[in-house]
Amino acid sequence: MSGFAFDRDGVLSYVALGDSFSEGLSDPYPDSAETPHGHFRGWADRLAERLADEVRELRYANLAVRGRLARQIVTEQVPRAEQLQPDLVTLAAGGNDILRPGGDPDQIATIVDQGISRLRATGAHVVLFTGIDPEFQPVMRPLRGKIAVYNMHLRAIADAHDCSVVDLWAMRVLGDARAWSWDRLHHSSEGHRRIALRVCEVLGVDPGADWREPWPESPQVAWADARRADARWAREFLVPWIGRRLTGRSSGDGVSPKRPDLAPLRVSG
């Protein structure tokens, strides 16, 4: 991989593609108010904020939409990224496909490979993300083998197209429940913060902090409290999620990208 280089005195353009992971779900902005570009921040916004400190001007677009499958990302978002002609693209895709019954990591990888080929043809530097290791999540643990196979495909794609890889599987700090929101599928604000630090590291940008920092000690959760949390999770998230899968609906129905155009990033506070 040749690495990512940029002119610190120039303009850098960055486009984020993907699903809820890149949209930033479960990481609200600190004031919890609706911003001109949406309520959620996420690792991609955090990365853009850090990059903005490194260059004269950072132009940023985020085309990610929750619930999107790999084919939707390639057919809906990649063409727009081709039009924008950015210097840097991050693409995280395939997670929603893997979660679905019958999701084939071989087929998903073929779709993603097609998208990466198109993005690299524009001259953009592309960053890919492996899937996380779900060993710590009992409900997701049966998918561990499929995710591992898909990760190997992603590494082969990255090698073939000279892309960077953010290895989420190796980020053991994400195995802590505090890296996840209550729905156990999207990252918490702290999880997003640590991922942004890791992406900076992969790109050769000083992250300003260490994503490996150990979690502070936490009190032991009583068995009864843990079971009540499980019941709430099943009632408020798992059942509705299954219902959407059975009816062909998506959490992203009617949702538009929060930053559809490349625009200068204004960092406040």
XYZ file of N, CA and C in Angstrom, residues 46-181:
408
model
N -15.807 12.962 13.056
C -14.665 13.190 13.951
C -13.350 13.161 13.166
N -13.238 12.222 12.222
C -12.050 12.164 11.377
C -11.928 13.441 10.551
N -13.040 13.878 9.963
C -13.017 15.100 9.158
C -12.573 16.293 9.988
N -13.045 16.360 11.218
C -12.646 17.459 12.103
C -11.144 17.431 12.355
N -10.603 16.240 12.517
C -9.159 16.122 12.753
C -8.377 16.488 11.493
N -8.839 16.038 10.338
C -8.179 16.367 9.086
C -8.213 17.872 8.821
N -9.296 18.515 9.246
C -9.419 19.955 9.031
C -8.322 20.729 9.762
N -7.785 20.142 10.816
C -6.688 20.781 11.552
C -5.349 20.624 10.834
N -5.301 19.741 9.837
C -4.046 19.412 9.167
C -3.850 20.141 7.839
N -4.918 20.739 7.301
C -4.844 21.365 5.982
C -5.449 22.766 6.022
N -5.201 23.507 4.961
C -5.760 24.865 4.878
C -7.283 24.811 4.822
N -7.806 23.865 4.046
C -9.259 23.719 3.960
C -9.622 22.267 3.747
N -10.618 21.788 4.481
C -11.119 20.431 4.333
C -12.536 20.505 3.794
N -12.750 19.866 2.651
C -14.092 19.771 2.090
C -14.592 18.353 2.302
N -15.782 18.236 2.846
C -16.250 16.942 3.362
C -17.679 16.667 2.916
N -17.911 15.431 2.477
C -19.259 14.944 2.182
C -19.434 13.589 2.849
N -20.621 13.321 3.342
C -20.926 12.026 3.943
C -22.208 11.512 3.305
N -22.073 10.498 2.460
C -23.201 9.944 1.708
C -23.808 8.716 2.366
N -23.268 8.317 3.514
C -23.714 7.088 4.176
C -25.156 7.211 4.656
N -25.900 6.118 4.538
C -27.293 6.064 4.995
C -27.518 4.745 5.722
N -28.095 4.831 6.883
C -28.365 3.646 7.709
C -29.142 2.578 6.930
N -28.822 1.331 7.226
C -29.555 0.223 6.630
C -29.150 -0.175 5.232
N -28.248 0.571 4.615
C -27.905 0.279 3.227
C -27.103 -1.018 3.099
N -27.458 -1.814 2.076
C -26.734 -3.027 1.742
C -25.575 -2.678 0.814
N -24.651 -3.617 0.648
C -23.464 -3.360 -0.170
C -23.833 -2.937 -1.587
N -24.786 -3.638 -2.196
C -25.162 -3.296 -3.567
C -25.762 -1.889 -3.643
N -26.525 -1.496 -2.659
C -27.090 -0.151 -2.646
C -25.988 0.906 -2.515
N -25.000 0.618 -1.689
C -23.889 1.558 -1.525
C -23.137 1.727 -2.838
N -22.916 0.613 -3.533
C -22.173 0.667 -4.796
C -22.990 1.337 -5.897
N -24.306 1.103 -5.929
C -25.120 1.663 -7.014
C -25.601 3.080 -6.726
N -25.740 3.454 -5.448
C -26.272 4.771 -5.103
C -25.181 5.768 -4.708
N -24.215 5.314 -3.930
C -23.235 6.234 -3.364
C -21.950 6.340 -4.186
N -21.482 5.231 -4.719
C -20.237 5.259 -5.491
C -20.335 6.195 -6.701
N -21.438 6.154 -7.490
C -21.522 7.088 -8.620
C -21.428 8.550 -8.191
N -22.035 8.890 -7.053
C -21.954 10.268 -6.569
C -20.525 10.609 -6.165
N -19.844 9.666 -5.539
C -18.446 9.894 -5.179
C -17.587 10.083 -6.431
N -17.892 9.329 -7.480
C -17.157 9.501 -8.736
C -17.340 10.920 -9.277
N -18.538 11.452 -9.140
C -18.801 12.812 -9.603
C -18.038 13.844 -8.767
N -17.944 13.599 -7.467
C -17.301 14.557 -6.564
C -15.779 14.563 -6.696
N -15.205 13.445 -7.165
C -13.757 13.367 -7.394
C -12.946 13.749 -6.146
N -13.175 13.104 -5.012
C -12.446 13.456 -3.793
C -11.025 12.897 -3.783
N -10.214 13.449 -2.879
C -8.868 12.925 -2.672
C -8.901 11.647 -1.832
N -9.839 11.580 -0.901
C -9.911 10.492 0.074
C -11.338 9.980 0.172
N -11.489 8.660 0.183
C -12.791 8.020 0.367
C -12.658 6.954 1.447
N -13.597 6.937 2.393
C -13.699 5.803 3.319
C -14.960 5.032 2.946
N -14.843 3.722 2.889
C -15.989 2.891 2.526
C -16.098 1.720 3.489
N -17.224 1.652 4.169
C -17.534 0.525 5.055
C -18.852 -0.065 4.568
N -18.830 -1.290 4.089
C -20.022 -1.905 3.516
C -20.023 -3.399 3.789
N -21.217 -3.978 3.812
C -21.344 -5.422 3.952
C -21.897 -5.873 5.287
N -21.859 -5.004 6.290
C -22.332 -5.410 7.615
C -23.798 -5.807 7.616
N -24.646 -5.020 6.968
C -26.069 -5.349 6.928
C -26.333 -6.612 6.116
N -25.519 -6.843 5.087
C -25.663 -8.070 4.284
C -25.333 -9.300 5.122
N -24.244 -9.214 5.894
C -23.818 -10.343 6.720
C -24.881 -10.701 7.751
N -25.564 -9.689 8.282
C -26.572 -9.924 9.312
C -27.810 -10.625 8.770
N -28.035 -10.519 7.484
C -29.239 -11.115 6.900
C -29.060 -12.615 6.680
N -30.118 -13.401 6.865
C -30.031 -14.832 6.575
C -29.614 -15.046 5.129
N -28.666 -15.926 4.928
C -28.213 -16.204 3.576
C -27.183 -15.239 3.043
N -26.778 -14.260 3.852
C -25.751 -13.318 3.402
C -24.451 -14.054 3.089
N -24.017 -13.989 1.849
C -22.858 -14.747 1.378
C -21.649 -13.823 1.304
N -20.634 -14.027 2.139
C -19.475 -13.142 2.126
C -18.743 -13.110 0.792
N -18.772 -14.221 0.044
C -18.133 -14.250 -1.267
C -18.842 -13.293 -2.235
N -20.159 -13.353 -2.258
C -20.930 -12.487 -3.152
C -20.828 -11.026 -2.735
N -20.865 -10.774 -1.438
C -20.759 -9.394 -0.946
C -19.420 -8.798 -1.350
N -18.363 -9.584 -1.213
C -17.026 -9.110 -1.557
C -16.920 -8.771 -3.045
N -17.573 -9.564 -3.891
C -17.555 -9.285 -5.327
C -18.180 -7.932 -5.633
N -19.280 -7.639 -4.962
C -19.955 -6.349 -5.150
C -19.060 -5.204 -4.685
N -18.472 -5.350 -3.504
C -17.612 -4.294 -2.965
C -16.391 -4.086 -3.849
N -15.830 -5.174 -4.359
C -14.665 -5.076 -5.235
C -14.971 -4.219 -6.463
N -16.152 -4.366 -7.017
C -16.545 -3.568 -8.179
C -16.579 -2.082 -7.826
N -17.110 -1.775 -6.646
C -17.170 -0.384 -6.214
C -15.792 0.202 -5.975
N -14.915 -0.575 -5.356
C -13.563 -0.105 -5.073
C -12.804 0.162 -6.363
N -12.982 -0.700 -7.342
C -12.317 -0.520 -8.632
C -12.705 0.812 -9.255
N -13.969 1.161 -9.172
C -14.446 2.423 -9.728
C -13.897 3.618 -8.954
N -13.864 3.512 -7.646
C -13.361 4.620 -6.827
C -11.869 4.848 -7.063
N -11.119 3.762 -7.142
C -9.680 3.901 -7.357
C -9.369 4.456 -8.743
N -10.268 4.211 -9.698
C -10.067 4.741 -11.053
C -10.142 6.264 -11.080
N -10.770 6.866 -10.064
C -10.835 8.326 -9.992
C -9.546 8.927 -9.436
N -8.680 8.085 -8.891
C -7.453 8.565 -8.268
C -7.567 8.774 -6.778
N -8.756 8.534 -6.212
C -8.947 8.713 -4.774
C -8.211 7.638 -3.984
N -7.699 8.014 -2.825
C -7.171 7.020 -1.895
C -8.365 6.463 -1.118
N -8.468 5.139 -1.032
C -9.625 4.487 -0.419
C -9.209 3.762 0.853
N -10.031 3.933 1.879
C -9.845 3.244 3.155
C -11.006 2.279 3.359
N -10.696 1.007 3.608
C -11.691 -0.027 3.872
C -11.673 -0.414 5.349
N -12.772 -1.010 5.800
C -12.909 -1.427 7.198
C -13.278 -2.898 7.268
N -12.558 -3.657 8.081
C -12.965 -5.034 8.326
C -14.148 -5.033 9.278
N -14.808 -6.182 9.388
C -15.840 -6.333 10.389
C -15.222 -6.555 11.756
N -15.978 -6.255 12.790
C -15.502 -6.471 14.161
C -15.586 -7.953 14.513
N -14.871 -8.352 15.535
C -14.962 -9.712 16.053
C -16.140 -9.762 17.026
N -17.220 -10.484 16.702
C -18.410 -10.489 17.557
C -18.349 -11.515 18.686
N -17.173 -12.023 18.987
C -17.050 -13.076 19.998
C -17.667 -12.670 21.330
N -17.642 -11.390 21.646
C -18.125 -10.913 22.943
C -19.637 -10.722 22.970
N -20.314 -10.830 21.811
C -21.752 -10.625 21.743
C -22.447 -11.961 21.466
N -23.084 -12.558 22.458
C -23.678 -13.884 22.270
C -24.616 -13.988 21.073
N -25.423 -12.959 20.830
C -26.391 -13.031 19.739
C -25.685 -13.019 18.385
N -24.591 -12.268 18.277
C -23.873 -12.135 17.011
C -22.770 -13.180 16.836
N -22.417 -13.875 17.895
C -21.287 -14.807 17.853
C -21.391 -15.854 16.737
N -22.590 -16.362 16.425
C -22.679 -17.363 15.339
C -22.230 -16.830 13.972
N -22.161 -15.514 13.828
C -21.745 -14.923 12.550
C -20.232 -14.758 12.442
N -19.507 -15.179 13.467
C -18.068 -14.928 13.522
C -17.335 -15.507 12.309
N -17.686 -16.700 11.899
C -17.010 -17.325 10.758
C -17.255 -16.573 9.462
N -18.511 -16.148 9.228
C -18.828 -15.402 8.012
C -18.075 -14.072 7.979
N -18.002 -13.413 9.125
C -17.297 -12.127 9.182
C -15.815 -12.328 8.912
N -15.241 -13.399 9.471
C -13.817 -13.671 9.253
C -13.525 -13.925 7.766
N -14.392 -14.674 7.098
C -14.209 -14.926 5.662
C -14.302 -13.614 4.890
N -15.285 -12.809 5.224
C -15.457 -11.522 4.542
C -14.234 -10.623 4.766
N -13.700 -10.643 5.971
C -12.510 -9.837 6.258
C -11.325 -10.238 5.384
N -11.172 -11.526 5.169
C -10.083 -11.974 4.304
C -10.287 -11.481 2.872
N -11.520 -11.488 2.411
C -11.819 -10.936 1.095
C -11.455 -9.447 1.041
N -11.810 -8.709 2.083
C -11.538 -7.276 2.094
C -10.041 -6.995 2.042
N -9.269 -7.801 2.727
C -7.810 -7.614 2.693
C -7.259 -7.897 1.294
N -7.820 -8.897 0.635
C -7.389 -9.199 -0.734
C -7.766 -8.059 -1.678
N -8.955 -7.490 -1.487
C -9.393 -6.352 -2.298
C -8.469 -5.160 -2.070
N -8.138 -4.918 -0.808
C -7.248 -3.804 -0.485
C -5.880 -3.982 -1.131
N -5.365 -5.204 -1.090
C -4.068 -5.478 -1.724
C -4.133 -5.262 -3.231
N -5.208 -5.723 -3.847
C -5.332 -5.640 -5.302
C -5.472 -4.201 -5.794
N -6.100 -3.359 -4.965
C -6.391 -1.988 -5.399
C -5.578 -0.933 -4.647
N -4.614 -1.378 -3.851
C -3.732 -0.453 -3.143
C -4.511 0.476 -2.219
N -5.324 -0.127 -1.345
C -6.140 0.622 -0.381
C -5.585 0.466 1.030
N -5.962 1.378 1.895
C -5.660 1.241 3.321
C -6.756 0.405 3.981
N -6.414 -0.240 5.096
C -7.374 -1.063 5.832
C -7.372 -0.673 7.309
N -8.554 -0.445 7.843
C -8.720 -0.256 9.281
C -9.237 -1.579 9.838
N -8.415 -2.249 10.621
C -8.735 -3.583 11.115
C -9.535 -3.484 12.412
N -10.846 -3.411 12.286
C -11.710 -3.335 13.466
C -11.683 -4.639 14.262
N -11.467 -5.759 13.577
C -11.407 -7.061 14.260
C -10.320 -7.049 15.325
N -9.196 -6.402 15.035
C -8.054 -6.383 15.958
C -8.191 -5.330 17.053
N -9.206 -4.482 16.985
C -9.398 -3.448 18.015
C -10.122 -4.053 19.213
N -9.356 -4.674 20.092
C -9.950 -5.381 21.232
C -10.694 -4.452 22.190
N -10.386 -3.157 22.156
C -11.108 -2.217 23.020
C -12.585 -2.159 22.642
N -12.914 -2.559 21.405
C -14.315 -2.552 20.981
C -15.078 -3.748 21.525
N -14.376 -4.639 22.222
C -15.040 -5.770 22.859
C -15.681 -5.417 24.181
N -15.545 -4.165 24.617
C -16.162 -3.700 25.858
C -17.559 -3.154 25.556
N -18.512 -3.457 26.421
C -19.896 -3.018 26.191
C -20.002 -1.505 26.083
N -19.071 -0.787 26.698
C -19.133 0.675 26.657
C -18.769 1.245 25.298
N -18.256 0.424 24.410
C -17.981 0.867 23.037
C -19.239 0.819 22.175
N -20.347 0.346 22.758
C -21.574 0.137 22.003
C -22.739 0.858 22.660
N -23.717 1.242 21.835
C -24.921 1.862 22.359
C -25.832 0.786 22.932
